[in-house]
Each structure stands twice: as structure tokens, then as C-alpha cells.
Amino acid sequence: MEENLPLNTFTSLSEAPMPHHFCRPFHHPIGVFVLIVGAYLLALSPALLWPSYLDSPVGVLVVLPYLSVYLFHTLGVPGLLVNDGACGWGWCAPTIFGWCFITAFWLGLAWWAALGVVRWRARGAAS
């Protein structure tokens, strides 16, 4: 038995109706959040091939989220560093809780920035 399928009446993809979220992806916080996190990962990616990249001024800005664990330790958040920060002359590595803490903090900050961008753009479009 043969099905009667409707013929495609669109001559190009641009004429086809698209859902609202495909037309304006950066009017939703998730799109802006993905853009922010993607830009960070793109800026971090040269360090995979050239470790000296992290010594450059751009590299220092990219490594700032990692270095913030030491700031939070200094501010008194417990359990962020191995041996509670007592590693002699070296820098102590973050604990698993430390990694989770700085990841949650910076992803939360990126989410709030995405919400702010979307609200700012909506305010500009409304006026």
C-alpha cells in the first residue's frame, strides 16, 4: 500500500518555516551561555599544543578561573586545596571539591552573564 506524502513546496531552505528558537538563538540565555563557554574553551585550546601559551597575557586571563581557587582559599572557603594549602614552597593542587567549587562558580557566573545579556538585549529591543 502506497502512502500519499505531501510534496515539498519550498524551493530553498530559507523559505521553510523554522521554529522560533532556530531563528534567534542568542535571544535565549542557553544560546548566550553556550557562546560564552565555547569562547572560553576556544581561547583555552592553544594551551593543549603550546604549554607556554599560558605564560602569555591572554593565557593568564584564560587561567584566571583556575587561579581563583587560591583566592577563595584565602577568603576562607575550607577544603579547596590539598593539605589545606600547606604544601611547602609549592602551590597545592585543588581537591575534587575545589575543582567542583570553581567549576560551579564560573559556570554560574557565565549563566548570570548570559541572563544579563539577554535582558539587556530585550530592553534595547523594547525601546
PDB file of C-alpha atoms in Angstrom:
ATOM      1  CA  MET A   1       0.000   0.000   0.000  1.00  0.00           C
ATOM      2  CA  GLU A   2       1.434   3.347  -1.025  1.00  0.00           C
ATOM      3  CA  GLU A   3       1.266   6.406   1.237  1.00  0.00           C
ATOM      4  CA  ASN A   4       0.370   9.797  -0.117  1.00  0.00           C
ATOM      5  CA  LEU A   5       3.147  12.038   1.115  1.00  0.00           C
ATOM      6  CA  PRO A   6       2.855  15.803   0.632  1.00  0.00           C
ATOM      7  CA  LEU A   7       5.247  17.267  -1.886  1.00  0.00           C
ATOM      8  CA  ASN A   8       7.801  19.760  -0.689  1.00  0.00           C
ATOM      9  CA  THR A   9       6.677  23.159  -1.905  1.00  0.00           C
ATOM     10  CA  PHE A  10       9.745  25.082  -0.766  1.00  0.00           C
ATOM     11  CA  THR A  11      12.336  25.926  -3.373  1.00  0.00           C
ATOM     12  CA  SER A  12      15.072  26.674  -0.844  1.00  0.00           C
ATOM     13  CA  LEU A  13      15.819  26.051   2.800  1.00  0.00           C
ATOM     14  CA  SER A  14      15.479  29.755   3.606  1.00  0.00           C
ATOM     15  CA  GLU A  15      11.794  29.673   2.658  1.00  0.00           C
ATOM     16  CA  ALA A  16      10.969  26.825   5.030  1.00  0.00           C
ATOM     17  CA  PRO A  17       9.334  27.836   8.305  1.00  0.00           C
ATOM     18  CA  MET A  18      11.648  27.343  11.255  1.00  0.00           C
ATOM     19  CA  PRO A  19      10.863  27.153  14.941  1.00  0.00           C
ATOM     20  CA  HIS A  20      11.386  30.344  16.912  1.00  0.00           C
ATOM     21  CA  HIS A  21      14.492  29.089  18.739  1.00  0.00           C
ATOM     22  CA  PHE A  22      16.305  28.470  15.441  1.00  0.00           C
ATOM     23  CA  CYS A  23      15.616  31.949  14.118  1.00  0.00           C
ATOM     24  CA  ARG A  24      17.058  33.842  17.086  1.00  0.00           C
ATOM     25  CA  PRO A  25      19.358  31.571  19.099  1.00  0.00           C
ATOM     26  CA  PHE A  26      21.006  34.385  21.041  1.00  0.00           C
ATOM     27  CA  HIS A  27      17.745  35.747  22.402  1.00  0.00           C
ATOM     28  CA  HIS A  28      17.657  32.843  24.847  1.00  0.00           C
ATOM     29  CA  PRO A  29      20.087  32.502  27.765  1.00  0.00           C
ATOM     30  CA  ILE A  30      21.155  28.991  26.767  1.00  0.00           C
ATOM     31  CA  GLY A  31      22.472  30.220  23.408  1.00  0.00           C
ATOM     32  CA  VAL A  32      24.429  33.038  25.025  1.00  0.00           C
ATOM     33  CA  PHE A  33      25.729  30.671  27.729  1.00  0.00           C
ATOM     34  CA  VAL A  34      26.961  28.216  25.084  1.00  0.00           C
ATOM     35  CA  LEU A  35      28.635  31.107  23.262  1.00  0.00           C
ATOM     36  CA  ILE A  36      30.424  32.288  26.439  1.00  0.00           C
ATOM     37  CA  VAL A  37      31.617  28.809  27.434  1.00  0.00           C
ATOM     38  CA  GLY A  38      32.573  27.984  23.843  1.00  0.00           C
ATOM     39  CA  ALA A  39      34.599  31.183  23.531  1.00  0.00           C
ATOM     40  CA  TYR A  40      36.426  30.338  26.760  1.00  0.00           C
ATOM     41  CA  LEU A  41      37.217  26.806  25.594  1.00  0.00           C
ATOM     42  CA  LEU A  42      38.366  28.152  22.233  1.00  0.00           C
ATOM     43  CA  ALA A  43      40.663  30.619  23.992  1.00  0.00           C
ATOM     44  CA  LEU A  44      41.998  27.802  26.195  1.00  0.00           C
ATOM     45  CA  SER A  45      42.598  25.319  23.357  1.00  0.00           C
ATOM     46  CA  PRO A  46      46.060  26.587  22.233  1.00  0.00           C
ATOM     47  CA  ALA A  47      47.411  25.511  25.639  1.00  0.00           C
ATOM     48  CA  LEU A  48      46.916  21.889  24.583  1.00  0.00           C
ATOM     49  CA  LEU A  49      49.609  22.276  21.901  1.00  0.00           C
ATOM     50  CA  TRP A  50      51.777  25.033  23.385  1.00  0.00           C
ATOM     51  CA  PRO A  51      52.033  24.938  27.191  1.00  0.00           C
ATOM     52  CA  SER A  52      53.965  28.236  27.121  1.00  0.00           C
ATOM     53  CA  TYR A  53      50.737  29.856  25.839  1.00  0.00           C
ATOM     54  CA  LEU A  54      49.559  30.014  29.463  1.00  0.00           C
ATOM     55  CA  ASP A  55      52.506  32.354  30.242  1.00  0.00           C
ATOM     56  CA  SER A  56      51.269  34.955  27.749  1.00  0.00           C
ATOM     57  CA  PRO A  57      48.944  37.799  28.834  1.00  0.00           C
ATOM     58  CA  VAL A  58      45.987  36.120  27.132  1.00  0.00           C
ATOM     59  CA  GLY A  59      46.896  32.810  28.741  1.00  0.00           C
ATOM     60  CA  VAL A  60      46.926  34.376  32.185  1.00  0.00           C
ATOM     61  CA  LEU A  61      43.386  35.668  31.629  1.00  0.00           C
ATOM     62  CA  VAL A  62      42.305  32.239  30.417  1.00  0.00           C
ATOM     63  CA  VAL A  63      43.807  30.551  33.503  1.00  0.00           C
ATOM     64  CA  LEU A  64      42.128  33.043  35.854  1.00  0.00           C
ATOM     65  CA  PRO A  65      39.245  30.671  36.722  1.00  0.00           C
ATOM     66  CA  TYR A  66      41.769  28.040  37.815  1.00  0.00           C
ATOM     67  CA  LEU A  67      43.746  30.549  39.860  1.00  0.00           C
ATOM     68  CA  SER A  68      40.587  31.751  41.599  1.00  0.00           C
ATOM     69  CA  VAL A  69      40.653  28.634  43.798  1.00  0.00           C
ATOM     70  CA  TYR A  70      43.588  30.218  45.656  1.00  0.00           C
ATOM     71  CA  LEU A  71      41.621  33.443  46.135  1.00  0.00           C
ATOM     72  CA  PHE A  72      38.668  31.534  47.578  1.00  0.00           C
ATOM     73  CA  HIS A  73      41.042  29.599  49.843  1.00  0.00           C
ATOM     74  CA  THR A  74      42.485  32.903  51.080  1.00  0.00           C
ATOM     75  CA  LEU A  75      38.951  34.193  51.694  1.00  0.00           C
ATOM     76  CA  GLY A  76      38.352  31.222  53.986  1.00  0.00           C
ATOM     77  CA  VAL A  77      36.440  28.618  51.971  1.00  0.00           C
ATOM     78  CA  PRO A  78      37.563  25.298  53.520  1.00  0.00           C
ATOM     79  CA  GLY A  79      38.534  22.139  51.650  1.00  0.00           C
ATOM     80  CA  LEU A  80      39.537  23.680  48.338  1.00  0.00           C
ATOM     81  CA  LEU A  81      43.239  22.773  48.381  1.00  0.00           C
ATOM     82  CA  VAL A  82      45.150  19.572  49.123  1.00  0.00           C
ATOM     83  CA  ASN A  83      46.685  19.586  52.631  1.00  0.00           C
ATOM     84  CA  ASP A  84      44.570  22.679  53.354  1.00  0.00           C
ATOM     85  CA  GLY A  85      47.086  24.758  51.413  1.00  0.00           C
ATOM     86  CA  ALA A  86      50.153  23.654  53.369  1.00  0.00           C
ATOM     87  CA  CYS A  87      52.401  22.326  50.596  1.00  0.00           C
ATOM     88  CA  GLY A  88      55.705  23.939  51.484  1.00  0.00           C
ATOM     89  CA  TRP A  89      57.022  26.315  48.839  1.00  0.00           C
ATOM     90  CA  GLY A  90      54.846  24.907  46.047  1.00  0.00           C
ATOM     91  CA  TRP A  91      51.275  25.617  45.114  1.00  0.00           C
ATOM     92  CA  CYS A  92      48.854  22.990  46.338  1.00  0.00           C
ATOM     93  CA  ALA A  93      46.565  21.405  43.783  1.00  0.00           C
ATOM     94  CA  PRO A  94      42.801  21.788  44.160  1.00  0.00           C
ATOM     95  CA  THR A  95      40.902  18.922  45.762  1.00  0.00           C
ATOM     96  CA  ILE A  96      37.970  17.299  43.993  1.00  0.00           C
ATOM     97  CA  PHE A  97      35.721  19.626  45.986  1.00  0.00           C
ATOM     98  CA  GLY A  98      37.926  22.537  44.871  1.00  0.00           C
ATOM     99  CA  TRP A  99      37.517  21.601  41.204  1.00  0.00           C
ATOM    100  CA  CYS A 100      33.751  21.240  41.638  1.00  0.00           C
ATOM    101  CA  PHE A 101      33.577  24.542  43.516  1.00  0.00           C
ATOM    102  CA  ILE A 102      35.439  26.630  40.937  1.00  0.00           C
ATOM    103  CA  THR A 103      33.610  24.913  38.057  1.00  0.00           C
ATOM    104  CA  ALA A 104      30.224  25.626  39.639  1.00  0.00           C
ATOM    105  CA  PHE A 105      31.244  29.196  40.481  1.00  0.00           C
ATOM    106  CA  TRP A 106      32.475  30.102  36.985  1.00  0.00           C
ATOM    107  CA  LEU A 107      29.671  28.301  35.139  1.00  0.00           C
ATOM    108  CA  GLY A 108      27.183  30.054  37.424  1.00  0.00           C
ATOM    109  CA  LEU A 109      28.858  33.366  36.686  1.00  0.00           C
ATOM    110  CA  ALA A 110      28.654  32.636  32.936  1.00  0.00           C
ATOM    111  CA  TRP A 111      24.959  31.781  33.335  1.00  0.00           C
ATOM    112  CA  TRP A 112      24.261  35.069  35.140  1.00  0.00           C
ATOM    113  CA  ALA A 113      26.181  36.927  32.420  1.00  0.00           C
ATOM    114  CA  ALA A 114      24.077  35.179  29.762  1.00  0.00           C
ATOM    115  CA  LEU A 115      20.874  36.178  31.566  1.00  0.00           C
ATOM    116  CA  GLY A 116      22.126  39.758  31.788  1.00  0.00           C
ATOM    117  CA  VAL A 117      22.948  39.886  28.069  1.00  0.00           C
ATOM    118  CA  VAL A 118      19.525  38.537  27.109  1.00  0.00           C
ATOM    119  CA  ARG A 119      17.719  41.006  29.391  1.00  0.00           C
ATOM    120  CA  TRP A 120      19.873  43.870  28.154  1.00  0.00           C
ATOM    121  CA  ARG A 121      19.131  42.989  24.525  1.00  0.00           C
ATOM    122  CA  ALA A 122      15.407  42.634  25.295  1.00  0.00           C
ATOM    123  CA  ARG A 123      15.377  46.061  26.938  1.00  0.00           C
ATOM    124  CA  GLY A 124      17.100  47.565  23.894  1.00  0.00           C
ATOM    125  CA  ALA A 125      14.629  45.896  21.514  1.00  0.00           C
ATOM    126  CA  ALA A 126      11.642  47.105  23.524  1.00  0.00           C
ATOM    127  CA  SER A 127      12.642  50.781  23.345  1.00  0.00           C
TER     128      SER A 127
END
